[in-house]
CSV table of N, CA and C in Angstrom, one decimal:
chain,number,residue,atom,x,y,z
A,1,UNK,N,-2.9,21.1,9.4
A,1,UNK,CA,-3.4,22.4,10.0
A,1,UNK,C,-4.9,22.5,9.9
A,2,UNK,N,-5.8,22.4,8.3
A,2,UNK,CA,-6.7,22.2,8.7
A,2,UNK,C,-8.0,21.3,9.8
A,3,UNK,N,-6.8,20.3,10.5
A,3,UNK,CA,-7.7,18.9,10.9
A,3,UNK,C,-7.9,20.0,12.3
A,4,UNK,N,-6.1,20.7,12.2
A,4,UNK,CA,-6.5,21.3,14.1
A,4,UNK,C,-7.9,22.3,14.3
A,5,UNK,N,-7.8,23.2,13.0
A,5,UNK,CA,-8.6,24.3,13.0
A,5,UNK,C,-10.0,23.3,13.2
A,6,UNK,N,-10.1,21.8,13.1
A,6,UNK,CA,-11.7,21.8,12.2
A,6,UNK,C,-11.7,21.2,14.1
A,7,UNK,N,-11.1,20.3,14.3
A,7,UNK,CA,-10.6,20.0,15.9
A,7,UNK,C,-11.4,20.8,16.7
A,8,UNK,N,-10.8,22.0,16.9
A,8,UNK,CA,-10.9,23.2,17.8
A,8,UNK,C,-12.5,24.0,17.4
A,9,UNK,N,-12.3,23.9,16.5
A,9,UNK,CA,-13.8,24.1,16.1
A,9,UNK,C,-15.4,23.5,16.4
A,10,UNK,N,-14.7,22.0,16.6
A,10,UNK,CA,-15.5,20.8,16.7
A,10,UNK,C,-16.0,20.9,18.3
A,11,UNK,N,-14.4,21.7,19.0
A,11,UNK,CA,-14.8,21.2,20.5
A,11,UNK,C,-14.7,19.6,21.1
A,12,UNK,N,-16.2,19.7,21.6
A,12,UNK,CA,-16.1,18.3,22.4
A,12,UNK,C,-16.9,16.9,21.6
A,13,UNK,N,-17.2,17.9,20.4
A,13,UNK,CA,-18.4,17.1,19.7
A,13,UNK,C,-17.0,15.7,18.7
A,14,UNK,N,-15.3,16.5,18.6
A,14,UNK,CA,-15.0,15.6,17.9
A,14,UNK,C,-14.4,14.4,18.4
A,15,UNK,N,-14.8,13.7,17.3
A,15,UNK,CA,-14.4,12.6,17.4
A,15,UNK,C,-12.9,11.7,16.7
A,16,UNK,N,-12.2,11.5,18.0
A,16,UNK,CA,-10.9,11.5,18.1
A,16,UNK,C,-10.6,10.0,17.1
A,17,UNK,N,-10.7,9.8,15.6
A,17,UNK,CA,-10.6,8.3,15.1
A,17,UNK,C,-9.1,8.2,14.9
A,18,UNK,N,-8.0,8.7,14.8
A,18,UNK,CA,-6.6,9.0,14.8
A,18,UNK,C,-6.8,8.9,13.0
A,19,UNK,N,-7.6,8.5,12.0
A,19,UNK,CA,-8.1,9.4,10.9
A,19,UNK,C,-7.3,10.5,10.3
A,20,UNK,N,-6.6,10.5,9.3
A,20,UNK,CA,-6.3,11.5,9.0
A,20,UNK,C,-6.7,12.3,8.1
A,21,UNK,N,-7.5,11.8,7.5
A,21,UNK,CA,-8.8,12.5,6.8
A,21,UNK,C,-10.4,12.1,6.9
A,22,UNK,N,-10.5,13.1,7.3
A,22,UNK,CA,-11.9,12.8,8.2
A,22,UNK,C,-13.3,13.9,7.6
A,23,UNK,N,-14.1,14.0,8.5
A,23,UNK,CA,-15.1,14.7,8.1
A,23,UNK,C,-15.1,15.9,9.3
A,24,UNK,N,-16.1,16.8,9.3
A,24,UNK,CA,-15.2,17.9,9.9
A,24,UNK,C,-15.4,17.8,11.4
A,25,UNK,N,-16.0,16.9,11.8
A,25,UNK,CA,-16.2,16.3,13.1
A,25,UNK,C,-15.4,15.5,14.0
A,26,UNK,N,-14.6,14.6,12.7
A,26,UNK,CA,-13.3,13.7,13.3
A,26,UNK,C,-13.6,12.6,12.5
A,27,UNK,N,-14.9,12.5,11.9
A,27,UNK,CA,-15.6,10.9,12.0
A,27,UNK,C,-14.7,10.4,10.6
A,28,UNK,N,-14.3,9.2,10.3
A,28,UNK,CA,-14.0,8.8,9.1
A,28,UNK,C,-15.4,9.2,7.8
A,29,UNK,N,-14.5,9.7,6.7
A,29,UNK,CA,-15.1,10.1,5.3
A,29,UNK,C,-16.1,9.1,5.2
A,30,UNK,N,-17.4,9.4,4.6
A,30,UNK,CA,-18.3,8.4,4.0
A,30,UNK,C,-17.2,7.6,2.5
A,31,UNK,N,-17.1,6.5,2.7
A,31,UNK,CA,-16.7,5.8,1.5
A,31,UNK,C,-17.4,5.9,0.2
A,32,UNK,N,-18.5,6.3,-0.2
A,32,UNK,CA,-19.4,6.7,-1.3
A,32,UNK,C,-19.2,7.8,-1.4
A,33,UNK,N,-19.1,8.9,-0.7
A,33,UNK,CA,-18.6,10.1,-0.9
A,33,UNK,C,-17.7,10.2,-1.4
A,34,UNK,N,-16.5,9.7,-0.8
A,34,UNK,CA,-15.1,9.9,-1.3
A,34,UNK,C,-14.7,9.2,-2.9
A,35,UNK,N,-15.6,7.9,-3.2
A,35,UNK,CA,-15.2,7.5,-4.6
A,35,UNK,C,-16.0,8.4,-5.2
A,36,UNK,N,-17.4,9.2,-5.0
A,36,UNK,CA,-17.8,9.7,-6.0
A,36,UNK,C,-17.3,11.0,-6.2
A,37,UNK,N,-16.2,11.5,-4.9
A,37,UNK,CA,-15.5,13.0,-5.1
A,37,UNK,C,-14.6,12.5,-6.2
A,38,UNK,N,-13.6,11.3,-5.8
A,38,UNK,CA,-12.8,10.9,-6.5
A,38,UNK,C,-13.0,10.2,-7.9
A,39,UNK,N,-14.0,10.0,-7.9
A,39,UNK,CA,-14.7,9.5,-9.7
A,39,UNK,C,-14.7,10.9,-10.7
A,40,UNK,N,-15.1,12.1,-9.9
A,40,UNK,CA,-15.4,13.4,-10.5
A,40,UNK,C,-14.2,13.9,-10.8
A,41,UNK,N,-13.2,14.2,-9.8
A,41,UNK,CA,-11.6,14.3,-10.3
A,41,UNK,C,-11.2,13.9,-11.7
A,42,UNK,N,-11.5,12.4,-11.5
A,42,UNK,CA,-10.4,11.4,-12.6
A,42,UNK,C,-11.6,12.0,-14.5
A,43,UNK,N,-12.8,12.4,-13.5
A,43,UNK,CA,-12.8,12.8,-15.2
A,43,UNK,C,-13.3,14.2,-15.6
A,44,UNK,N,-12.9,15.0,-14.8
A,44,UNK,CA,-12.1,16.7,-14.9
A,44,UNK,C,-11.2,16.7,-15.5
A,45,UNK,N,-9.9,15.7,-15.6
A,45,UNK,CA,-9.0,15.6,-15.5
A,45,UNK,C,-8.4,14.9,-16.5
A,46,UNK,N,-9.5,14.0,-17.2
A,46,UNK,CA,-9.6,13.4,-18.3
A,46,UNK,C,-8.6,12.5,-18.5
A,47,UNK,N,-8.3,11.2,-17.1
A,47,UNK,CA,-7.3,10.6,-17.0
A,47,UNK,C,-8.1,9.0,-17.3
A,48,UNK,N,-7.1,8.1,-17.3
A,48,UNK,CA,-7.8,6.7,-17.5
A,48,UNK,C,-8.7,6.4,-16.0
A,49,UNK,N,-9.9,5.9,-16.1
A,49,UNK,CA,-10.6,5.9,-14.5
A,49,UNK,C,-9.7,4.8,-13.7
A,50,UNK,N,-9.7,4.7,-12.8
A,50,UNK,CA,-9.3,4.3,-11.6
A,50,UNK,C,-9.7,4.4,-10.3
A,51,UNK,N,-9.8,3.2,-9.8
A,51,UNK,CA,-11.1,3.1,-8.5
A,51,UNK,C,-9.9,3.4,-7.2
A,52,UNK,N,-10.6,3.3,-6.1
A,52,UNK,CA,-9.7,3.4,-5.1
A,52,UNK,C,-9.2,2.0,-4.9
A,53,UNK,N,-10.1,0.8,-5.0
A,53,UNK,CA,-9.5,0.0,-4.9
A,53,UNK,C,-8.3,-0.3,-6.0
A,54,UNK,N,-8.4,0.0,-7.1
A,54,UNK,CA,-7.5,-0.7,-7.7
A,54,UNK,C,-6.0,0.3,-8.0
A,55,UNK,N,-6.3,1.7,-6.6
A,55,UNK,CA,-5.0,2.2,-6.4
A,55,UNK,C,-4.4,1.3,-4.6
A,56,UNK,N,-5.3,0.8,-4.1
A,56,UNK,CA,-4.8,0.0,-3.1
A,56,UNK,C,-4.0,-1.3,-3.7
A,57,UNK,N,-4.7,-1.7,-4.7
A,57,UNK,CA,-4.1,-3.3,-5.4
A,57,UNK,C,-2.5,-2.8,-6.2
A,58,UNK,N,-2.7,-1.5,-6.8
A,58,UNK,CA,-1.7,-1.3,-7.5
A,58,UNK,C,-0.3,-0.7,-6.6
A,59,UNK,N,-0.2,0.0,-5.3
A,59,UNK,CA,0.0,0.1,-4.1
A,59,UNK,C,0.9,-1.0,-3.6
A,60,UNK,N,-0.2,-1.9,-3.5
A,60,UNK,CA,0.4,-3.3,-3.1
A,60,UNK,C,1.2,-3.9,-3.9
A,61,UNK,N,1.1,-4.4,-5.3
A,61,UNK,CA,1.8,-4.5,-5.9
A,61,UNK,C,3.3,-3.9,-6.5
A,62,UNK,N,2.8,-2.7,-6.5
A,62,UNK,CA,4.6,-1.9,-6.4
A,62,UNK,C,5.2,-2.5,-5.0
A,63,UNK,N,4.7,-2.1,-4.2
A,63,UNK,CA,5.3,-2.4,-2.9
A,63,UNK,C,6.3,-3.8,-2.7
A,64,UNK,N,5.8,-4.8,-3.0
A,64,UNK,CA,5.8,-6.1,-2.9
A,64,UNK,C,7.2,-6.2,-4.3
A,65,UNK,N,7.0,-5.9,-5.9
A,65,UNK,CA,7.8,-6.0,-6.7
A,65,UNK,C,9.0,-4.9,-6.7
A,66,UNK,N,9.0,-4.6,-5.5
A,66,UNK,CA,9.9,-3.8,-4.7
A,66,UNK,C,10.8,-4.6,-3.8
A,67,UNK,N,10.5,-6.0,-3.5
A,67,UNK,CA,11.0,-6.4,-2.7
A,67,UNK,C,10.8,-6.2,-1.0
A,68,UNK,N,9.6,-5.0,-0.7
A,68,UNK,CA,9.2,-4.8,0.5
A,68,UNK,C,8.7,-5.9,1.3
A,69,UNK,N,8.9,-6.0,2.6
A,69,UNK,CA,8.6,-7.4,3.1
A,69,UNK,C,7.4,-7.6,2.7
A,70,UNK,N,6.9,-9.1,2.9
A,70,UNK,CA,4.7,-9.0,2.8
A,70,UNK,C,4.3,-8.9,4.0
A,71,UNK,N,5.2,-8.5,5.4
A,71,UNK,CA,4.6,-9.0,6.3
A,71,UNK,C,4.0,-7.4,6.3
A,72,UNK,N,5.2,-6.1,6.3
A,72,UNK,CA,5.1,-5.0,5.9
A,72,UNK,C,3.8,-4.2,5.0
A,73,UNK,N,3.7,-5.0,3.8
A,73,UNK,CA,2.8,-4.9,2.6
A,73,UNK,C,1.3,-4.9,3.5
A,74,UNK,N,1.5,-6.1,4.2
A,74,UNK,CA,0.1,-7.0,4.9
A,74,UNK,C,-0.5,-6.0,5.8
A,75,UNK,N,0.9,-5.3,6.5
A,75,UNK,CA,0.4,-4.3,7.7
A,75,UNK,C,-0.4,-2.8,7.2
A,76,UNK,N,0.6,-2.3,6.3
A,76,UNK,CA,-0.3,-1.4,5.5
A,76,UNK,C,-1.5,-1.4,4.8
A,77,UNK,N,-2.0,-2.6,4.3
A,77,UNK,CA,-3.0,-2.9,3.8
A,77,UNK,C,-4.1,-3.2,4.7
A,78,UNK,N,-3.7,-3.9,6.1
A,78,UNK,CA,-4.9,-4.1,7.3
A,78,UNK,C,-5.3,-5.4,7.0
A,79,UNK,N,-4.6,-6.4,6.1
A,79,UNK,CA,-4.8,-7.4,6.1
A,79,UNK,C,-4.4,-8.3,7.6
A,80,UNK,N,-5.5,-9.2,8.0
A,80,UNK,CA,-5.6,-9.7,9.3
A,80,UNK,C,-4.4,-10.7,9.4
A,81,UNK,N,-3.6,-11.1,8.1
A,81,UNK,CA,-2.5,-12.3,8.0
A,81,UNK,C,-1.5,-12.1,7.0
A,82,UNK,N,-0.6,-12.2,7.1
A,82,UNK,CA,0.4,-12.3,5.6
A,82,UNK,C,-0.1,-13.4,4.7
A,83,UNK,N,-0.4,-14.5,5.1
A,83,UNK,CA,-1.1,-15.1,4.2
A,83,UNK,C,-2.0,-14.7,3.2
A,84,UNK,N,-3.0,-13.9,3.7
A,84,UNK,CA,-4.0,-13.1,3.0
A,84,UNK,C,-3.6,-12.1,1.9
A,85,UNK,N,-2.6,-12.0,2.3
A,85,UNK,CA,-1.7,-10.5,1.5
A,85,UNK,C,-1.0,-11.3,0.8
A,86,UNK,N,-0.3,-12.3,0.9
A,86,UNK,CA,0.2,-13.7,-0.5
A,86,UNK,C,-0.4,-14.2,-1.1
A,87,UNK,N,-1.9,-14.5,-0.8
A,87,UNK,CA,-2.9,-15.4,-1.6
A,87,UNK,C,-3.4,-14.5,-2.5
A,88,UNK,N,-3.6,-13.1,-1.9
A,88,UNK,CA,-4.1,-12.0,-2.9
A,88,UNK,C,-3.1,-11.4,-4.2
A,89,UNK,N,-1.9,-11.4,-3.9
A,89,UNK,CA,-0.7,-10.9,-4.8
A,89,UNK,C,0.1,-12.2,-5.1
A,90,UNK,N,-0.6,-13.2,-4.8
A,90,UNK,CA,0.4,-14.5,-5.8
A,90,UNK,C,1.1,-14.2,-6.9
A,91,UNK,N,0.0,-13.5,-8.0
A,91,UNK,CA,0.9,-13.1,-8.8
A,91,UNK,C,1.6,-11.9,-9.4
A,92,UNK,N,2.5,-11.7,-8.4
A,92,UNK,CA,3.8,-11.0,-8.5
A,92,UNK,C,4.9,-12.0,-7.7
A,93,UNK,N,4.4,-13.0,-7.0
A,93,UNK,CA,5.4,-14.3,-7.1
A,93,UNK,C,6.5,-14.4,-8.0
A,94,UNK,N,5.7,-14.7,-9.0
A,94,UNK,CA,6.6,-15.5,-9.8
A,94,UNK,C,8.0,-14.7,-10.5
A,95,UNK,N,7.5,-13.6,-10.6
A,95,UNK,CA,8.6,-12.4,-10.7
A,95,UNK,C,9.9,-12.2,-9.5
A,96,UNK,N,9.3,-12.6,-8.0
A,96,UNK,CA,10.2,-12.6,-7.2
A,96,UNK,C,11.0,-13.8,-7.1
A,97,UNK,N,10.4,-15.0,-7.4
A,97,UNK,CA,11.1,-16.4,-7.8
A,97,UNK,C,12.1,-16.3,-8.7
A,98,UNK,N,12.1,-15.5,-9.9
A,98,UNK,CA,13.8,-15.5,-10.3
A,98,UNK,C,14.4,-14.6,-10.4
A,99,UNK,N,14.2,-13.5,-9.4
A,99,UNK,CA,14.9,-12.4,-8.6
A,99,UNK,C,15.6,-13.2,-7.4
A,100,UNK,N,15.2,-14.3,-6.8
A,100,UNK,CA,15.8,-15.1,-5.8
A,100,UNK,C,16.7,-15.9,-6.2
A,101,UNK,N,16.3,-16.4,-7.2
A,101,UNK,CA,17.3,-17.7,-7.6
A,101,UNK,C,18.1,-17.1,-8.2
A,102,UNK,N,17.9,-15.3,-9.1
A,102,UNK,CA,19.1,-14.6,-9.4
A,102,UNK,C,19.9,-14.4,-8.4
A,103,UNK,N,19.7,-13.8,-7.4
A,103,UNK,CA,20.7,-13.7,-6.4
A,103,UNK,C,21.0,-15.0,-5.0
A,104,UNK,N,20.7,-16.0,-4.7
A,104,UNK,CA,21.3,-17.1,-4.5
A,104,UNK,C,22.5,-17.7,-5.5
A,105,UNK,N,22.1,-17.2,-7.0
A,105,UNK,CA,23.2,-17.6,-8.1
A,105,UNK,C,24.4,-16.7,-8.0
A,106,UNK,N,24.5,-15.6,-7.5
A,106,UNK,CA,25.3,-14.3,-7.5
A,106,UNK,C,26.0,-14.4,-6.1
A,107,UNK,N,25.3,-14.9,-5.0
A,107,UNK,CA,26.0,-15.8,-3.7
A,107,UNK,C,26.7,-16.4,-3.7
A,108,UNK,N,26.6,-17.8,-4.8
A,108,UNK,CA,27.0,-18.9,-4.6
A,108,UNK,C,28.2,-18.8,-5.7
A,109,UNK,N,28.7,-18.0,-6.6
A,109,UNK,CA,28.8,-17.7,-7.3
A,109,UNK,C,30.6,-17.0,-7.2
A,110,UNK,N,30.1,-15.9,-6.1
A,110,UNK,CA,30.9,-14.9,-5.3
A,110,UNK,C,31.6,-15.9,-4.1
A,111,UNK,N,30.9,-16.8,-3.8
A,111,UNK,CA,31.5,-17.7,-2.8
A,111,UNK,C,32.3,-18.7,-3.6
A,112,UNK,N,32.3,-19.4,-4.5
A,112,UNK,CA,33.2,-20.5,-5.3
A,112,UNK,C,34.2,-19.6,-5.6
A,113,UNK,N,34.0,-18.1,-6.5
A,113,UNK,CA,34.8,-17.4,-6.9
A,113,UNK,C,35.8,-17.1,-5.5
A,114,UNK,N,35.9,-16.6,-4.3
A,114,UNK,CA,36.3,-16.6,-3.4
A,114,UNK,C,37.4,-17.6,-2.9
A,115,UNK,N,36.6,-18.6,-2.5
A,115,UNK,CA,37.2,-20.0,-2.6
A,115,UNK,C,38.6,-20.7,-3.5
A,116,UNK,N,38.0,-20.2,-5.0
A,116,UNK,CA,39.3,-20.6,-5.6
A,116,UNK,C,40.2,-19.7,-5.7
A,117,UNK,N,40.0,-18.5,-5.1
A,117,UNK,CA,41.1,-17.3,-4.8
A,117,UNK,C,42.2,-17.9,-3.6
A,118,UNK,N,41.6,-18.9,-2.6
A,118,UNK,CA,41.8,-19.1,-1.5
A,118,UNK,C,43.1,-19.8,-1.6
């Protein structure tokens, strides 16, 4: 609601970035502005600090030890490759390595069990 108000307000001056938080013109937030709004928060607030980057990394990583695809993870993030988005989160690999071989074991498992029902 406020973006329409700031929109309509703006006229012809705004600038349409599809942005969903913006400045009151349209234009994307200054990134120095926003960590230093968001530095001030985290210690009003008197919480452990935390950067924006390292709620993008942490983001990623839930995401991913979720089992969410990486191509998915990759898209969200604006990474230009999945690769990029695996080389960066390698390690949460290794956690999905025997979450896999757990369930290949649970397949193959359910399939023998099957079989000698047969």
């Amino acid at each position: 609601i406020r973006q329409k108000e700031e929109r309509l307000m703006a006229g012809e001056l705004w600038n349409d970035t599809g942005f969903v938080c913006t400045s009151p013109d349209g234009k994307p937030l200054d990134p120095d502005w926003v960590t230093h709004a968001f530095k001030k928060v985290i210690e009003k607030l008197g919480i452990t600090p935390v950067t924006f980057h390292g709620l993008r990394h942490t983001h990623a990583t839930l995401l991913l030890t979720q089992n969410v695809h990486p191509k998915v993870v990759s898209e969200r993030l604006g990474h230009s490759t999945v690769g990029m988005t695996l080389d960066t989160y390698s390690h949460v690999i290794p956690n999905m390595q025997k979450e896999a071989a757990l369930k290949i074991d649970q397949i193959l498992r359910a399939a023998s069990s099957k079989q000698e029902r047969s």
